[in-house]
Amino acid sequence: GRGKEVVLVNPKITKFSKTKDLFEEGCLSFPKIYADVERPTSVQVEAQNLRGKKFKMTLDGFEARVFQHEYDHLDGVLFHDKMTDEVKATVQSELDSLIEAHPAGEPKGI
């Protein structure tokens, strides 16, 4: 891919922009399910590099959205937890089908 790879050890979002936008998200944990999620358009992050040196960075736009989505996973928050009730209702049957297909939380075939 393009761009610079950055390693963030123990990242923490320290500031969220007041400006938010709505954008369709998906998640590899929930195949073929997409819905609108509102998120801040910018975040400030504090982290450490691989040598333990602390640093700050600001992420904007799509990078901020992707980071927040992945950061949520660290807190056990999934993208459907961020949906409004109205939006979640539009994908609830797909979520229910996924749960039904994997009742013990195990992939098929195991």
Tab-separated table of N, CA and C in Angstrom:
chain	number	residue	atom	x	y	z
A	1	GLY	N	0.807	-1.186	0.000
A	1	GLY	CA	0.000	0.000	0.000
A	1	GLY	C	0.849	1.248	0.000
A	2	ARG	N	0.163	2.325	-0.043
A	2	ARG	CA	0.817	3.632	-0.025
A	2	ARG	C	0.876	4.178	1.384
A	3	GLY	N	1.691	5.160	1.564
A	3	GLY	CA	1.766	5.831	2.853
A	3	GLY	C	2.856	5.258	3.729
A	4	LYS	N	3.001	5.884	4.872
A	4	LYS	CA	4.037	5.502	5.819
A	4	LYS	C	3.424	4.625	6.912
A	5	GLU	N	4.092	3.535	7.223
A	5	GLU	CA	3.628	2.667	8.300
A	5	GLU	C	4.087	3.247	9.629
A	6	VAL	N	3.178	3.281	10.591
A	6	VAL	CA	3.490	3.799	11.915
A	6	VAL	C	3.091	2.749	12.943
A	7	VAL	N	3.981	2.444	13.861
A	7	VAL	CA	3.690	1.511	14.940
A	7	VAL	C	3.323	2.321	16.171
A	8	LEU	N	2.178	1.991	16.755
A	8	LEU	CA	1.717	2.673	17.964
A	8	LEU	C	1.587	1.638	19.073
A	9	VAL	N	2.430	1.748	20.080
A	9	VAL	CA	2.370	0.857	21.230
A	9	VAL	C	1.551	1.554	22.312
A	10	ASN	N	0.594	0.840	22.878
A	10	ASN	CA	-0.289	1.391	23.920
A	10	ASN	C	-0.901	2.734	23.522
A	11	PRO	N	-1.570	2.781	22.377
A	11	PRO	CA	-2.147	4.049	21.941
A	11	PRO	C	-3.300	4.487	22.844
A	12	LYS	N	-3.481	5.791	22.908
A	12	LYS	CA	-4.591	6.363	23.661
A	12	LYS	C	-5.089	7.582	22.905
A	13	ILE	N	-6.385	7.622	22.652
A	13	ILE	CA	-6.963	8.813	22.027
A	13	ILE	C	-7.134	9.855	23.124
A	14	THR	N	-6.491	11.009	22.935
A	14	THR	CA	-6.529	12.051	23.958
A	14	THR	C	-7.461	13.206	23.608
A	15	LYS	N	-7.829	13.299	22.332
A	15	LYS	CA	-8.715	14.385	21.934
A	15	LYS	C	-9.508	13.974	20.697
A	16	PHE	N	-10.792	14.273	20.719
A	16	PHE	CA	-11.678	14.042	19.580
A	16	PHE	C	-12.129	15.395	19.047
A	17	SER	N	-12.215	15.530	17.740
A	17	SER	CA	-12.732	16.774	17.181
A	17	SER	C	-14.221	16.894	17.484
A	18	LYS	N	-14.707	18.103	17.530
A	18	LYS	CA	-16.138	18.330	17.716
A	18	LYS	C	-16.903	18.023	16.435
A	19	THR	N	-16.220	18.159	15.313
A	19	THR	CA	-16.834	17.881	14.018
A	19	THR	C	-16.930	16.376	13.808
A	20	LYS	N	-18.118	15.926	13.399
A	20	LYS	CA	-18.342	14.503	13.146
A	20	LYS	C	-18.903	14.327	11.749
A	21	ASP	N	-18.749	13.108	11.222
A	21	ASP	CA	-19.412	12.797	9.968
A	21	ASP	C	-19.925	11.370	10.002
A	22	LEU	N	-20.868	11.119	9.117
A	22	LEU	CA	-21.504	9.822	8.979
A	22	LEU	C	-20.928	9.155	7.748
A	23	PHE	N	-20.516	7.892	7.890
A	23	PHE	CA	-19.885	7.192	6.772
A	23	PHE	C	-20.165	5.705	6.915
A	24	GLU	N	-20.333	5.025	5.802
A	24	GLU	CA	-20.585	3.595	5.834
A	24	GLU	C	-19.328	2.834	6.231
A	25	GLU	N	-19.466	1.964	7.233
A	25	GLU	CA	-18.362	1.131	7.689
A	25	GLU	C	-18.740	-0.333	7.559
A	26	GLY	N	-17.714	-1.154	7.485
A	26	GLY	CA	-17.855	-2.594	7.555
A	26	GLY	C	-16.820	-3.087	8.543
A	27	CYS	N	-16.801	-4.389	8.772
A	27	CYS	CA	-15.841	-4.954	9.716
A	27	CYS	C	-15.556	-6.385	9.296
A	28	LEU	N	-14.290	-6.770	9.293
A	28	LEU	CA	-13.929	-8.139	8.922
A	28	LEU	C	-14.559	-9.164	9.859
A	29	SER	N	-14.888	-8.763	11.077
A	29	SER	CA	-15.536	-9.669	12.024
A	29	SER	C	-17.003	-9.920	11.678
A	30	PHE	N	-17.556	-9.056	10.821
A	30	PHE	CA	-18.964	-9.158	10.424
A	30	PHE	C	-19.060	-9.066	8.909
A	31	PRO	N	-18.699	-10.161	8.214
A	31	PRO	CA	-18.614	-10.136	6.748
A	31	PRO	C	-19.907	-9.683	6.073
A	32	LYS	N	-19.739	-8.839	5.074
A	32	LYS	CA	-20.824	-8.369	4.200
A	32	LYS	C	-21.889	-7.546	4.915
A	33	ILE	N	-21.579	-7.027	6.099
A	33	ILE	CA	-22.504	-6.150	6.810
A	33	ILE	C	-21.897	-4.749	6.801
A	34	TYR	N	-22.654	-3.818	6.262
A	34	TYR	CA	-22.196	-2.427	6.150
A	34	TYR	C	-23.311	-1.506	6.621
A	35	ALA	N	-22.935	-0.458	7.353
A	35	ALA	CA	-23.919	0.508	7.814
A	35	ALA	C	-23.223	1.806	8.212
A	36	ASP	N	-24.006	2.869	8.291
A	36	ASP	CA	-23.477	4.181	8.645
A	36	ASP	C	-23.145	4.276	10.121
A	37	VAL	N	-21.966	4.843	10.391
A	37	VAL	CA	-21.507	5.078	11.764
A	37	VAL	C	-21.001	6.517	11.831
A	38	GLU	N	-21.432	7.247	12.856
A	38	GLU	CA	-20.954	8.616	13.054
A	38	GLU	C	-19.714	8.597	13.937
A	39	ARG	N	-18.684	9.312	13.492
A	39	ARG	CA	-17.437	9.409	14.262
A	39	ARG	C	-16.853	10.817	14.117
A	40	PRO	N	-16.037	11.231	15.086
A	40	PRO	CA	-15.300	12.486	14.936
A	40	PRO	C	-14.395	12.429	13.701
A	41	THR	N	-14.209	13.557	13.053
A	41	THR	CA	-13.411	13.601	11.829
A	41	THR	C	-11.915	13.684	12.092
A	42	SER	N	-11.545	13.920	13.352
A	42	SER	CA	-10.128	14.055	13.698
A	42	SER	C	-9.907	13.564	15.128
A	43	VAL	N	-8.750	12.949	15.371
A	43	VAL	CA	-8.389	12.525	16.719
A	43	VAL	C	-6.920	12.814	16.975
A	44	GLN	N	-6.616	13.099	18.230
A	44	GLN	CA	-5.221	13.218	18.641
A	44	GLN	C	-4.884	11.971	19.445
A	45	VAL	N	-3.748	11.376	19.135
A	45	VAL	CA	-3.356	10.104	19.729
A	45	VAL	C	-1.991	10.248	20.403
A	46	GLU	N	-1.869	9.672	21.586
A	46	GLU	CA	-0.576	9.543	22.247
A	46	GLU	C	-0.233	8.057	22.262
A	47	ALA	N	1.034	7.747	22.022
A	47	ALA	CA	1.476	6.353	21.990
A	47	ALA	C	2.972	6.304	22.257
A	48	GLN	N	3.513	5.102	22.186
A	48	GLN	CA	4.952	4.896	22.277
A	48	GLN	C	5.403	4.185	21.009
A	49	ASN	N	6.662	4.408	20.641
A	49	ASN	CA	7.199	3.648	19.515
A	49	ASN	C	7.776	2.338	20.052
A	50	LEU	N	8.390	1.569	19.191
A	50	LEU	CA	8.914	0.266	19.604
A	50	LEU	C	10.052	0.357	20.618
A	51	ARG	N	10.663	1.513	20.731
A	51	ARG	CA	11.733	1.710	21.715
A	51	ARG	C	11.215	2.315	23.021
A	52	GLY	N	9.913	2.549	23.091
A	52	GLY	CA	9.316	3.092	24.301
A	52	GLY	C	9.238	4.606	24.352
A	53	LYS	N	9.681	5.274	23.283
A	53	LYS	CA	9.624	6.738	23.254
A	53	LYS	C	8.188	7.192	22.984
A	54	LYS	N	7.706	8.100	23.845
A	54	LYS	CA	6.343	8.619	23.686
A	54	LYS	C	6.284	9.638	22.553
A	55	PHE	N	5.150	9.629	21.848
A	55	PHE	CA	4.921	10.618	20.796
A	55	PHE	C	3.425	10.872	20.650
A	56	LYS	N	3.107	11.962	19.974
A	56	LYS	CA	1.718	12.336	19.684
A	56	LYS	C	1.562	12.460	18.184
A	57	MET	N	0.363	12.196	17.726
A	57	MET	CA	0.066	12.418	16.321
A	57	MET	C	-1.415	12.748	16.184
A	58	THR	N	-1.736	13.449	15.119
A	58	THR	CA	-3.120	13.780	14.817
A	58	THR	C	-3.509	13.065	13.536
A	59	LEU	N	-4.661	12.439	13.573
A	59	LEU	CA	-5.189	11.749	12.402
A	59	LEU	C	-6.468	12.442	11.967
A	60	ASP	N	-6.625	12.593	10.660
A	60	ASP	CA	-7.791	13.266	10.101
A	60	ASP	C	-8.458	12.393	9.055
A	61	GLY	N	-9.731	12.691	8.819
A	61	GLY	CA	-10.454	12.049	7.726
A	61	GLY	C	-10.542	10.537	7.859
A	62	PHE	N	-10.287	9.863	6.734
A	62	PHE	CA	-10.422	8.415	6.691
A	62	PHE	C	-9.459	7.719	7.662
A	63	GLU	N	-8.236	8.248	7.789
A	63	GLU	CA	-7.283	7.662	8.743
A	63	GLU	C	-7.822	7.726	10.168
A	64	ALA	N	-8.450	8.838	10.525
A	64	ALA	CA	-9.031	8.979	11.865
A	64	ALA	C	-10.158	7.977	12.060
A	65	ARG	N	-10.980	7.793	11.047
A	65	ARG	CA	-12.088	6.841	11.126
A	65	ARG	C	-11.573	5.416	11.317
A	66	VAL	N	-10.631	5.002	10.492
A	66	VAL	CA	-10.099	3.640	10.579
A	66	VAL	C	-9.437	3.421	11.941
A	67	PHE	N	-8.660	4.405	12.397
A	67	PHE	CA	-8.003	4.257	13.697
A	67	PHE	C	-9.037	4.091	14.806
A	68	GLN	N	-10.081	4.913	14.804
A	68	GLN	CA	-11.107	4.819	15.844
A	68	GLN	C	-11.805	3.455	15.810
A	69	HIS	N	-12.076	2.969	14.609
A	69	HIS	CA	-12.718	1.658	14.459
A	69	HIS	C	-11.843	0.569	15.090
A	70	GLU	N	-10.563	0.570	14.763
A	70	GLU	CA	-9.655	-0.443	15.297
A	70	GLU	C	-9.399	-0.237	16.790
A	71	TYR	N	-9.304	0.998	17.217
A	71	TYR	CA	-9.105	1.319	18.634
A	71	TYR	C	-10.281	0.807	19.461
A	72	ASP	N	-11.498	0.933	18.918
A	72	ASP	CA	-12.684	0.425	19.605
A	72	ASP	C	-12.532	-1.059	19.939
A	73	HIS	N	-11.935	-1.824	19.025
A	73	HIS	CA	-11.740	-3.256	19.279
A	73	HIS	C	-10.917	-3.493	20.543
A	74	LEU	N	-9.955	-2.621	20.826
A	74	LEU	CA	-9.143	-2.757	22.034
A	74	LEU	C	-9.987	-2.638	23.299
A	75	ASP	N	-11.109	-1.900	23.177
A	75	ASP	CA	-12.020	-1.720	24.308
A	75	ASP	C	-13.216	-2.667	24.254
A	76	GLY	N	-13.196	-3.616	23.310
A	76	GLY	CA	-14.310	-4.552	23.192
A	76	GLY	C	-15.549	-3.950	22.573
A	77	VAL	N	-15.389	-2.840	21.862
A	77	VAL	CA	-16.510	-2.165	21.211
A	77	VAL	C	-16.488	-2.524	19.733
A	78	LEU	N	-17.645	-2.924	19.220
A	78	LEU	CA	-17.760	-3.295	17.813
A	78	LEU	C	-18.509	-2.220	17.049
A	79	PHE	N	-18.346	-2.216	15.730
A	79	PHE	CA	-18.904	-1.099	14.965
A	79	PHE	C	-20.417	-1.003	15.084
A	80	HIS	N	-21.108	-2.119	15.281
A	80	HIS	CA	-22.561	-2.021	15.430
A	80	HIS	C	-22.950	-1.415	16.776
A	81	ASP	N	-22.017	-1.416	17.743
A	81	ASP	CA	-22.277	-0.733	19.019
A	81	ASP	C	-22.314	0.782	18.834
A	82	LYS	N	-21.714	1.275	17.764
A	82	LYS	CA	-21.651	2.715	17.490
A	82	LYS	C	-22.805	3.204	16.609
A	83	MET	N	-23.610	2.264	16.105
A	83	MET	CA	-24.720	2.639	15.225
A	83	MET	C	-25.874	3.200	16.046
A	84	THR	N	-26.615	4.101	15.433
A	84	THR	CA	-27.856	4.544	16.072
A	84	THR	C	-28.828	3.368	16.052
A	85	ASP	N	-29.843	3.421	16.888
A	85	ASP	CA	-30.838	2.346	16.916
A	85	ASP	C	-31.501	2.167	15.555
A	86	GLU	N	-31.749	3.289	14.878
A	86	GLU	CA	-32.410	3.229	13.564
A	86	GLU	C	-31.523	2.524	12.541
A	87	VAL	N	-30.248	2.856	12.534
A	87	VAL	CA	-29.318	2.232	11.586
A	87	VAL	C	-29.124	0.763	11.937
A	88	LYS	N	-28.952	0.479	13.213
A	88	LYS	CA	-28.746	-0.913	13.628
A	88	LYS	C	-29.941	-1.784	13.242
A	89	ALA	N	-31.123	-1.226	13.301
A	89	ALA	CA	-32.329	-1.978	12.917
A	89	ALA	C	-32.266	-2.438	11.463
A	90	THR	N	-31.563	-1.683	10.612
A	90	THR	CA	-31.479	-2.053	9.194
A	90	THR	C	-30.566	-3.248	8.947
A	91	VAL	N	-29.686	-3.574	9.899
A	91	VAL	CA	-28.770	-4.711	9.739
A	91	VAL	C	-28.985	-5.788	10.810
A	92	GLN	N	-29.991	-5.582	11.668
A	92	GLN	CA	-30.200	-6.516	12.778
A	92	GLN	C	-30.443	-7.937	12.301
A	93	SER	N	-31.192	-8.126	11.223
A	93	SER	CA	-31.462	-9.488	10.743
A	93	SER	C	-30.170	-10.158	10.270
A	94	GLU	N	-29.258	-9.381	9.673
A	94	GLU	CA	-27.973	-9.936	9.245
A	94	GLU	C	-27.105	-10.305	10.459
A	95	LEU	N	-27.128	-9.470	11.484
A	95	LEU	CA	-26.396	-9.770	12.719
A	95	LEU	C	-26.964	-11.028	13.380
A	96	ASP	N	-28.301	-11.124	13.410
A	96	ASP	CA	-28.945	-12.299	13.997
A	96	ASP	C	-28.592	-13.570	13.234
A	97	SER	N	-28.543	-13.482	11.910
A	97	SER	CA	-28.180	-14.640	11.086
A	97	SER	C	-26.753	-15.089	11.359
A	98	LEU	N	-25.864	-14.131	11.552
A	98	LEU	CA	-24.468	-14.450	11.853
A	98	LEU	C	-24.359	-15.157	13.207
A	99	ILE	N	-25.102	-14.680	14.176
A	99	ILE	CA	-25.109	-15.307	15.501
A	99	ILE	C	-25.679	-16.725	15.405
A	100	GLU	N	-26.742	-16.873	14.646
A	100	GLU	CA	-27.364	-18.194	14.476
A	100	GLU	C	-26.404	-19.173	13.790
A	101	ALA	N	-25.635	-18.682	12.835
A	101	ALA	CA	-24.689	-19.532	12.110
A	101	ALA	C	-23.501	-19.939	12.978
A	102	HIS	N	-23.229	-19.199	14.035
A	102	HIS	CA	-22.090	-19.467	14.916
A	102	HIS	C	-22.539	-19.388	16.382
A	103	PRO	N	-23.415	-20.322	16.797
A	103	PRO	CA	-24.025	-20.215	18.135
A	103	PRO	C	-23.036	-20.266	19.295
A	104	ALA	N	-21.937	-20.954	19.136
A	104	ALA	CA	-20.974	-21.033	20.237
A	104	ALA	C	-19.817	-20.073	20.028
A	105	GLY	N	-19.969	-19.196	19.044
A	105	GLY	CA	-18.896	-18.268	18.749
A	105	GLY	C	-17.762	-18.901	17.979
A	106	GLU	N	-17.948	-20.124	17.503
A	106	GLU	CA	-16.913	-20.842	16.764
A	106	GLU	C	-17.182	-20.792	15.265
A	107	PRO	N	-16.142	-20.677	14.466
A	107	PRO	CA	-16.327	-20.747	13.018
A	107	PRO	C	-16.857	-22.112	12.631
A	108	LYS	N	-17.574	-22.170	11.525
A	108	LYS	CA	-18.081	-23.450	11.013
A	108	LYS	C	-16.917	-24.370	10.702
A	109	GLY	N	-17.129	-25.668	10.908
A	109	GLY	CA	-16.132	-26.653	10.527
A	109	GLY	C	-15.118	-26.976	11.609
A	110	ILE	N	-15.238	-26.354	12.749
A	110	ILE	CA	-14.269	-26.655	13.823
A	110	ILE	C	-14.921	-27.561	14.846
